[in-house]
Short mmCIF file of C-alpha atoms in Angstrom, two decimals:
data_model
loop_
_atom_site.label_atom_id
_atom_site.label_comp_id
_atom_site.label_asym_id
_atom_site.label_seq_id
_atom_site.Cartn_x
_atom_site.Cartn_y
_atom_site.Cartn_z
CA MET A 20 -58.64 -25.34 20.89
CA THR A 21 -61.90 -23.52 21.56
CA ALA A 22 -64.80 -23.44 19.15
CA ALA A 23 -64.14 -19.77 18.48
CA SER A 24 -60.56 -20.47 17.39
CA ALA A 25 -61.33 -23.59 15.33
CA PRO A 26 -60.14 -23.30 11.75
CA SER A 27 -62.76 -22.61 9.12
CA PRO A 28 -63.29 -25.13 6.32
CA GLY A 29 -60.86 -24.80 3.46
CA PRO A 30 -61.87 -23.67 -0.01
CA ALA A 31 -63.67 -26.08 -2.30
CA ASP A 32 -61.42 -28.18 -4.52
CA LEU A 33 -62.72 -27.59 -8.04
CA LEU A 34 -59.95 -29.50 -9.82
CA TYR A 35 -60.35 -33.04 -11.09
CA SER A 36 -58.23 -35.65 -9.36
CA GLU A 37 -56.28 -38.30 -11.25
CA VAL A 38 -58.85 -40.89 -10.18
CA GLU A 39 -61.65 -38.72 -11.53
CA ASP A 40 -59.82 -38.22 -14.84
CA ASP A 41 -59.37 -41.98 -15.17
CA LEU A 42 -63.03 -42.56 -14.36
CA ARG A 43 -64.07 -40.02 -17.00
CA ALA A 44 -61.90 -41.71 -19.62
CA ALA A 45 -63.31 -45.15 -18.79
CA VAL A 46 -66.94 -44.01 -19.05
CA ARG A 47 -66.23 -42.11 -22.28
CA ASP A 48 -64.68 -45.21 -23.82
CA VAL A 49 -67.75 -47.29 -23.00
CA LEU A 50 -70.12 -44.67 -24.43
CA ALA A 51 -68.04 -44.28 -27.57
CA ASP A 52 -68.15 -48.03 -28.10
CA ARG A 53 -71.72 -48.83 -27.06
CA CYS A 54 -73.68 -45.57 -27.09
CA PRO A 55 -72.78 -43.37 -30.10
CA PRO A 56 -75.33 -40.72 -31.15
CA THR A 57 -76.60 -42.99 -33.94
CA ALA A 58 -77.46 -45.69 -31.42
CA VAL A 59 -79.26 -43.22 -29.15
CA LEU A 60 -81.26 -41.85 -32.09
CA ALA A 61 -82.25 -45.36 -33.11
CA ALA A 62 -83.22 -46.35 -29.55
CA ILE A 63 -85.60 -43.44 -28.95
CA GLU A 64 -87.61 -44.58 -31.96
CA THR A 65 -88.49 -47.74 -30.02
CA ASP A 66 -90.41 -48.47 -26.82
CA THR A 67 -87.15 -49.36 -25.04
CA PRO A 68 -84.75 -46.40 -25.14
CA TYR A 69 -82.64 -47.90 -22.37
CA ASP A 70 -79.99 -50.42 -23.38
CA PRO A 71 -79.77 -53.13 -20.68
CA ALA A 72 -76.40 -54.30 -22.01
CA LEU A 73 -74.95 -50.81 -21.72
CA TRP A 74 -76.22 -50.47 -18.16
CA ARG A 75 -74.74 -53.85 -17.19
CA VAL A 76 -71.33 -52.70 -18.37
CA LEU A 77 -71.58 -49.35 -16.59
CA ALA A 78 -73.22 -50.67 -13.43
CA ALA A 79 -71.48 -53.99 -12.90
CA GLU A 80 -68.21 -53.96 -14.82
CA LEU A 81 -67.29 -50.33 -14.04
CA GLY A 82 -69.07 -50.38 -10.68
CA LEU A 83 -70.92 -47.11 -11.29
CA ALA A 84 -74.17 -48.28 -9.74
CA GLY A 85 -72.50 -48.54 -6.34
CA LEU A 86 -70.34 -45.42 -6.38
CA LEU A 87 -72.20 -43.83 -3.46
CA VAL A 88 -72.67 -47.09 -1.53
CA PRO A 89 -70.13 -47.80 1.26
CA GLU A 90 -67.80 -50.73 0.71
CA LYS A 91 -69.21 -52.62 3.70
CA LEU A 92 -72.55 -52.70 1.87
CA GLY A 93 -71.05 -53.92 -1.38
CA GLY A 94 -70.42 -50.59 -3.06
CA GLN A 95 -67.39 -48.60 -4.18
CA GLY A 96 -67.32 -46.23 -1.23
CA ALA A 97 -66.74 -43.26 -3.52
CA SER A 98 -68.21 -39.78 -3.15
CA ALA A 99 -70.41 -37.28 -4.91
CA ARG A 100 -67.35 -36.00 -6.79
CA GLU A 101 -66.98 -39.27 -8.66
CA ALA A 102 -70.72 -39.49 -9.28
CA ALA A 103 -70.58 -35.94 -10.67
CA VAL A 104 -67.88 -36.95 -13.16
CA VAL A 105 -70.01 -39.85 -14.34
CA LEU A 106 -73.06 -37.61 -14.81
CA GLU A 107 -70.95 -35.07 -16.69
CA VAL A 108 -69.89 -37.74 -19.18
CA LEU A 109 -73.40 -39.19 -19.44
CA GLY A 110 -74.76 -35.69 -20.09
CA GLY A 111 -72.18 -35.20 -22.80
CA GLY A 112 -73.40 -38.37 -24.47
CA ALA A 113 -77.15 -37.85 -23.86
CA ALA A 114 -76.91 -41.43 -22.66
CA PRO A 115 -80.19 -43.17 -21.75
CA THR A 116 -79.20 -44.87 -18.50
CA PRO A 117 -80.90 -45.05 -15.07
CA PHE A 118 -77.83 -43.69 -13.26
CA LEU A 119 -79.51 -40.53 -11.91
CA GLY A 120 -82.68 -42.28 -10.78
CA SER A 121 -81.18 -45.45 -9.36
CA ALA A 122 -77.55 -44.82 -8.43
CA VAL A 123 -78.15 -41.29 -7.11
CA LEU A 124 -81.73 -40.52 -6.06
CA ALA A 125 -82.98 -43.92 -4.87
CA THR A 126 -79.61 -44.98 -3.46
CA THR A 127 -79.16 -41.75 -1.49
CA ALA A 128 -82.66 -42.06 -0.04
CA LEU A 129 -81.89 -45.63 1.07
CA LEU A 130 -78.59 -44.52 2.62
CA GLY A 131 -80.60 -42.09 4.74
CA CYS A 132 -82.47 -45.05 6.24
CA ASP A 133 -81.15 -47.55 8.77
CA THR A 134 -78.48 -49.42 6.81
CA GLU A 135 -78.08 -51.86 9.69
CA ASP A 136 -81.49 -53.22 8.76
CA ALA A 137 -80.96 -56.49 6.88
CA GLY A 138 -83.54 -55.74 4.19
CA THR A 139 -82.21 -52.26 3.48
CA ALA A 140 -78.62 -53.47 3.39
CA ALA A 141 -79.55 -56.30 1.03
CA LEU A 142 -81.35 -53.91 -1.32
CA LEU A 143 -78.38 -51.53 -1.37
CA GLY A 144 -76.12 -54.48 -2.13
CA ARG A 145 -78.27 -55.49 -5.10
CA LEU A 146 -78.29 -51.94 -6.43
CA ALA A 147 -74.54 -51.61 -5.99
CA ALA A 148 -73.92 -54.88 -7.83
CA GLY A 149 -76.11 -53.80 -10.71
CA THR A 150 -78.43 -56.78 -10.34
CA ALA A 151 -81.38 -54.48 -9.62
CA THR A 152 -82.36 -50.90 -10.31
CA ALA A 153 -84.53 -48.59 -8.26
CA ALA A 154 -86.45 -45.37 -8.67
CA LEU A 155 -87.47 -42.74 -6.14
CA ALA A 156 -91.22 -42.32 -6.55
CA VAL A 157 -91.46 -38.53 -6.62
CA PRO A 158 -92.25 -36.24 -9.55
CA LEU A 159 -89.26 -35.13 -11.60
CA SER A 160 -90.03 -31.57 -10.57
CA ALA A 161 -89.72 -32.36 -6.82
CA ALA A 162 -87.15 -30.05 -5.23
CA PRO A 163 -85.18 -30.13 -1.98
CA GLY A 164 -86.61 -28.11 0.86
CA GLY A 165 -90.23 -28.85 -0.02
CA ALA A 166 -92.93 -30.49 2.04
CA PHE A 167 -93.05 -34.27 2.37
CA PRO A 168 -95.21 -35.76 -0.43
CA THR A 169 -98.74 -36.77 0.53
CA ALA A 170 -99.89 -38.28 -2.78
CA VAL A 171 -99.53 -41.83 -1.45
CA ARG A 172 -101.12 -43.16 1.71
CA ALA A 173 -100.00 -46.23 3.63
CA ASP A 174 -102.52 -48.31 5.54
CA ALA A 175 -101.63 -50.32 8.61
CA GLY A 176 -99.51 -53.24 7.50
CA GLY A 177 -98.03 -51.46 4.49
CA PRO A 178 -100.51 -51.51 1.55
CA LEU A 179 -100.02 -48.29 -0.44
CA THR A 180 -102.61 -46.34 -2.36
CA GLY A 181 -102.10 -43.25 -4.47
CA ARG A 182 -100.73 -41.84 -7.71
CA VAL A 183 -97.37 -40.27 -8.50
CA THR A 184 -96.74 -38.62 -11.85
CA SER A 185 -93.59 -37.95 -13.87
CA VAL A 186 -91.28 -40.36 -12.06
CA VAL A 187 -87.84 -40.63 -13.59
CA GLU A 188 -86.35 -44.07 -14.43
CA ALA A 189 -89.41 -45.92 -13.08
CA LEU A 190 -89.88 -47.71 -16.41
CA VAL A 191 -86.74 -49.79 -15.88
CA ALA A 192 -86.84 -50.04 -12.08
CA ASP A 193 -87.15 -53.32 -10.25
CA VAL A 194 -87.81 -51.60 -6.93
CA LEU A 195 -89.53 -48.34 -6.03
CA VAL A 196 -88.69 -46.24 -2.98
CA VAL A 197 -92.04 -44.63 -2.26
CA PRO A 198 -92.56 -41.72 0.15
CA ALA A 199 -95.95 -42.20 1.80
CA VAL A 200 -97.86 -41.00 4.82
CA GLY A 201 -98.90 -43.85 7.09
CA PRO A 202 -100.52 -44.28 10.48
CA GLU A 203 -97.32 -43.16 12.20
CA GLY A 204 -96.58 -40.28 9.85
CA PRO A 205 -94.21 -39.90 6.89
CA GLY A 206 -92.20 -42.92 5.82
CA LEU A 207 -90.26 -44.45 2.95
CA TYR A 208 -91.50 -47.78 1.63
CA GLU A 209 -89.85 -50.44 -0.51
CA VAL A 210 -92.28 -51.57 -3.21
CA ALA A 211 -91.76 -54.08 -6.01
CA ALA A 212 -92.20 -52.25 -9.32
CA ALA A 213 -94.14 -55.22 -10.68
CA ASP A 214 -96.90 -54.53 -8.13
CA VAL A 215 -97.48 -51.00 -9.43
CA ARG A 216 -99.37 -50.01 -12.57
CA THR A 217 -97.08 -47.92 -14.76
CA VAL A 218 -98.34 -45.55 -17.45
CA ARG A 219 -95.86 -43.97 -19.86
CA PRO A 220 -96.81 -40.44 -20.92
CA VAL A 221 -95.16 -38.69 -23.85
CA SER A 222 -91.94 -37.17 -22.52
CA LEU A 223 -90.11 -34.19 -23.96
CA ASP A 224 -86.79 -35.93 -23.35
CA LEU A 225 -87.10 -39.29 -25.08
CA THR A 226 -83.72 -40.39 -23.69
CA ARG A 227 -85.13 -40.16 -20.16
CA PRO A 228 -88.80 -41.17 -20.39
CA LEU A 229 -91.03 -40.57 -17.40
CA ALA A 230 -93.72 -42.76 -15.88
CA ASP A 231 -96.93 -42.21 -13.94
CA LEU A 232 -97.34 -44.69 -11.08
CA GLU A 233 -100.71 -45.90 -9.82
CA LEU A 234 -100.65 -47.79 -6.52
CA SER A 235 -103.82 -49.66 -5.57
CA GLY A 236 -103.11 -51.53 -2.38
CA ALA A 237 -99.55 -52.37 -3.42
CA ALA A 238 -97.58 -54.24 -0.77
CA GLY A 239 -94.84 -52.15 0.75
CA ARG A 240 -92.16 -52.64 3.39
CA LEU A 241 -91.56 -49.67 5.66
CA LEU A 242 -87.87 -48.81 5.55
CA PRO A 243 -86.57 -48.14 9.07
CA ALA A 244 -85.41 -44.54 9.26
CA ALA A 245 -84.91 -42.10 12.10
CA ASP A 246 -86.13 -39.21 9.93
CA PRO A 247 -87.70 -40.25 6.60
CA ALA A 248 -88.35 -36.65 5.60
CA ALA A 249 -84.69 -35.78 6.09
CA ALA A 250 -83.62 -38.85 4.10
CA LEU A 251 -85.86 -37.83 1.20
CA ASP A 252 -84.70 -34.22 1.31
CA ARG A 253 -81.05 -35.31 1.31
CA ALA A 254 -81.72 -37.45 -1.76
CA LEU A 255 -83.32 -34.54 -3.59
CA LEU A 256 -80.52 -32.17 -2.56
CA THR A 257 -77.89 -34.66 -3.76
CA GLY A 258 -79.77 -35.22 -6.99
CA ALA A 259 -80.11 -31.49 -7.67
CA GLY A 260 -76.43 -30.85 -6.94
CA LEU A 261 -75.22 -33.69 -9.16
CA LEU A 262 -77.70 -32.88 -11.92
CA ALA A 263 -75.70 -29.69 -12.43
CA SER A 264 -72.80 -31.85 -13.62
CA GLU A 265 -75.02 -33.54 -16.18
CA GLN A 266 -76.12 -30.09 -17.36
CA LEU A 267 -72.46 -29.10 -17.55
CA GLY A 268 -71.78 -32.10 -19.78
CA ILE A 269 -74.63 -31.04 -22.07
CA ALA A 270 -73.31 -27.47 -22.30
CA GLN A 271 -69.74 -28.61 -22.97
CA TRP A 272 -70.84 -30.97 -25.77
CA CYS A 273 -72.90 -28.23 -27.41
CA LEU A 274 -69.97 -25.80 -27.27
CA ASP A 275 -67.42 -28.31 -28.55
CA GLU A 276 -69.66 -29.57 -31.35
CA THR A 277 -70.49 -26.02 -32.46
CA VAL A 278 -66.83 -24.98 -32.54
CA ARG A 279 -66.02 -28.09 -34.56
CA TYR A 280 -68.86 -27.52 -37.01
CA LEU A 281 -68.09 -23.85 -37.57
CA GLY A 282 -64.46 -24.71 -38.21
CA GLU A 283 -65.46 -27.14 -40.96
CA ARG A 284 -68.38 -25.24 -42.53
CA HIS A 285 -67.24 -22.83 -45.25
CA GLN A 286 -69.03 -19.86 -46.72
CA PHE A 287 -67.72 -17.10 -49.00
CA GLY A 288 -64.48 -19.01 -49.29
CA ARG A 289 -63.67 -19.11 -45.57
CA ALA A 290 -64.57 -21.06 -42.44
CA VAL A 291 -67.78 -19.78 -40.89
CA GLY A 292 -66.10 -19.83 -37.49
CA SER A 293 -63.64 -17.16 -38.65
CA PHE A 294 -66.34 -14.48 -38.75
CA GLN A 295 -65.84 -12.09 -35.85
CA SER A 296 -69.50 -11.94 -34.77
CA LEU A 297 -69.57 -15.73 -34.36
CA LYS A 298 -66.26 -15.70 -32.52
CA HIS A 299 -67.79 -13.28 -30.01
CA ARG A 300 -70.82 -15.50 -29.48
CA LEU A 301 -68.66 -18.55 -28.93
CA ALA A 302 -66.35 -16.66 -26.59
CA ASP A 303 -69.33 -15.54 -24.50
CA LEU A 304 -70.66 -19.09 -24.40
CA TRP A 305 -67.23 -20.42 -23.41
CA LEU A 306 -67.18 -18.04 -20.44
CA GLU A 307 -70.63 -19.26 -19.39
CA VAL A 308 -69.52 -22.90 -19.57
CA VAL A 309 -66.36 -22.20 -17.55
CA SER A 310 -68.45 -20.51 -14.86
CA ALA A 311 -70.93 -23.39 -14.96
CA ARG A 312 -68.10 -25.84 -14.42
CA ALA A 313 -66.99 -23.96 -11.31
CA ALA A 314 -70.53 -23.95 -9.91
CA ALA A 315 -71.14 -27.64 -10.65
CA ARG A 316 -67.79 -28.71 -9.21
CA SER A 317 -68.40 -26.63 -6.10
CA ALA A 318 -71.74 -28.36 -5.51
CA ALA A 319 -70.21 -31.80 -6.02
CA ASP A 320 -67.33 -31.04 -3.66
CA ALA A 321 -69.70 -29.67 -1.01
CA LEU A 322 -71.84 -32.80 -1.20
CA ALA A 323 -68.75 -35.01 -1.01
CA THR A 324 -67.23 -33.25 1.99
CA GLY A 325 -70.44 -32.50 3.87
CA ALA A 326 -69.67 -28.77 3.85
CA PRO A 327 -71.95 -26.64 6.04
CA ASP A 328 -72.90 -24.52 3.02
CA THR A 329 -73.87 -27.48 0.84
CA ALA A 330 -77.41 -26.20 0.34
CA VAL A 331 -76.02 -22.85 -0.81
CA ALA A 332 -73.61 -24.50 -3.26
CA VAL A 333 -76.39 -26.65 -4.72
CA ALA A 334 -78.74 -23.66 -5.06
CA VAL A 335 -76.03 -21.63 -6.80
CA ALA A 336 -75.25 -24.50 -9.18
CA GLN A 337 -78.86 -25.11 -10.17
CA SER A 338 -79.57 -21.39 -10.45
CA TYR A 339 -76.81 -20.97 -13.02
CA VAL A 340 -75.90 -24.24 -14.72
CA ALA A 341 -79.44 -25.19 -15.77
CA ALA A 342 -79.85 -21.98 -17.75
CA THR A 343 -76.36 -22.32 -19.20
CA ALA A 344 -77.14 -25.77 -20.59
CA VAL A 345 -80.29 -24.48 -22.28
CA HIS A 346 -78.49 -21.45 -23.70
CA ALA A 347 -75.64 -23.60 -25.02
CA ALA A 348 -78.11 -25.92 -26.76
CA GLU A 349 -80.01 -22.99 -28.24
CA GLU A 350 -76.82 -21.38 -29.51
CA ALA A 351 -75.71 -24.69 -31.00
CA LEU A 352 -79.04 -25.07 -32.76
CA GLN A 353 -78.87 -21.59 -34.28
CA LEU A 354 -75.23 -21.79 -35.31
CA HIS A 355 -75.66 -25.20 -36.92
CA GLY A 356 -78.24 -23.74 -39.26
CA GLY A 357 -80.48 -26.11 -41.20
CA ILE A 358 -78.64 -29.31 -40.29
CA GLY A 359 -79.28 -28.65 -36.61
CA MET A 360 -83.04 -28.75 -37.20
CA THR A 361 -83.02 -32.27 -38.59
CA TRP A 362 -83.99 -35.40 -36.68
CA GLU A 363 -80.87 -37.18 -37.93
CA HIS A 364 -78.55 -34.74 -36.15
CA PRO A 365 -78.25 -35.50 -32.41
CA LEU A 366 -78.48 -31.84 -31.39
CA HIS A 367 -82.19 -32.09 -30.58
CA LEU A 368 -81.37 -34.76 -27.97
CA TYR A 369 -79.28 -32.26 -26.05
CA LEU A 370 -81.77 -29.42 -26.36
CA LYS A 371 -84.58 -31.61 -25.04
CA ARG A 372 -82.42 -33.02 -22.24
CA ALA A 373 -81.37 -29.47 -21.27
CA LYS A 374 -84.99 -28.24 -21.24
CA ALA A 375 -86.18 -31.27 -19.26
CA ASP A 376 -83.31 -30.92 -16.78
CA GLU A 377 -84.16 -27.24 -16.32
CA ILE A 378 -87.39 -28.16 -14.52
CA ALA A 379 -85.99 -31.28 -12.82
CA LEU A 380 -85.46 -31.23 -9.05
CA GLY A 381 -86.40 -27.56 -8.88
CA THR A 382 -86.41 -24.83 -11.51
CA PRO A 383 -83.69 -22.14 -11.57
CA GLY A 384 -86.25 -19.71 -10.19
CA TYR A 385 -87.02 -22.03 -7.29
CA HIS A 386 -83.34 -22.40 -6.46
CA ARG A 387 -82.76 -18.65 -6.68
CA ALA A 388 -85.55 -18.12 -4.15
CA ALA A 389 -84.05 -20.84 -1.95
CA LEU A 390 -80.62 -19.21 -2.25
CA ALA A 391 -82.03 -15.85 -1.21
CA SER A 392 -83.57 -17.44 1.88
CA LEU A 393 -80.38 -19.35 2.74
CA VAL A 394 -78.16 -16.25 2.65
CA GLY A 395 -80.68 -13.92 4.24
CA LEU A 396 -81.63 -11.81 1.25
CA PRO A 397 -85.11 -10.27 1.26
CA SER A 398 -87.53 -11.83 -1.19
CA ARG A 399 -89.25 -9.76 -3.83
CA PRO A 400 -92.60 -8.33 -2.83
#
């Protein structure tokens, strides 16, 4: 068969498999038992919003930390589709876990390095087993397709100097994967988190606090990689594509909770949800969430299958789903009335997570511009 007559890739599979449904149910059960909204609200009042016991169950007992790690390296050998399901459930629970930072961003960056290297393989094994967590030392706003970061410099021998702001999940990381420019050009370095000064700024999303990292001659091991810049960009692309599933989970929770509330709240002798104007608003929001699900699932499937249009699918997902999550949270806040404005109601957790996610790994505007470039549309003057 010639290249010209080779079959084109089939359509994306947007449906959930039986395995994915089972995985969703398992993660939901754990969150219902160990991470109800009351527990999340109580945790964000402290200096330790993350629950180590919850992460041990998710990472080690369910094996979520190693979903993207091949079995030969100690992981589950799953794909981005399964990771997307997990993020969808975690988004629906506003769960404070380091899954995005450690199991997705840092792990994907490490998988882009030479996994035959003993040190890299050992680190991936520790992450997959849940005995260690990692963070990718880039700002939360870092987006795929950008220039390699130059905020950190590496001297000969590996000492790293520089400052990186707004790093996600760095507060609970044991290891940092740090992009730095060294004597031989860009590289990724393994750095012990204990060797880096960490400053915690006030974060909008208290369930996912950020950290500013200050490296002053921190020891670092250069991770062998054929193309460090490509490994970093793949991690950011994977993170952006899978983040859409977390945003989907946020939007779905806001819709479901609002429908439930309006069905129970009565005014003028009838359920508030029976008023036609509110029905129309909920119907419009439902259509947005359905479309968001299609976009998020398409991005996850493209990442899982290595589709040639993966970058397009990710750009479409982030262009649409991020705004949908924010809109769903805003609608939920308005339709809940006074109760939605209180600290005791968990709705503010979802609004803040949706707003923080909107600027994470590239804003919708950034991804729309990237999409225009990918499909050959002229940019605005």
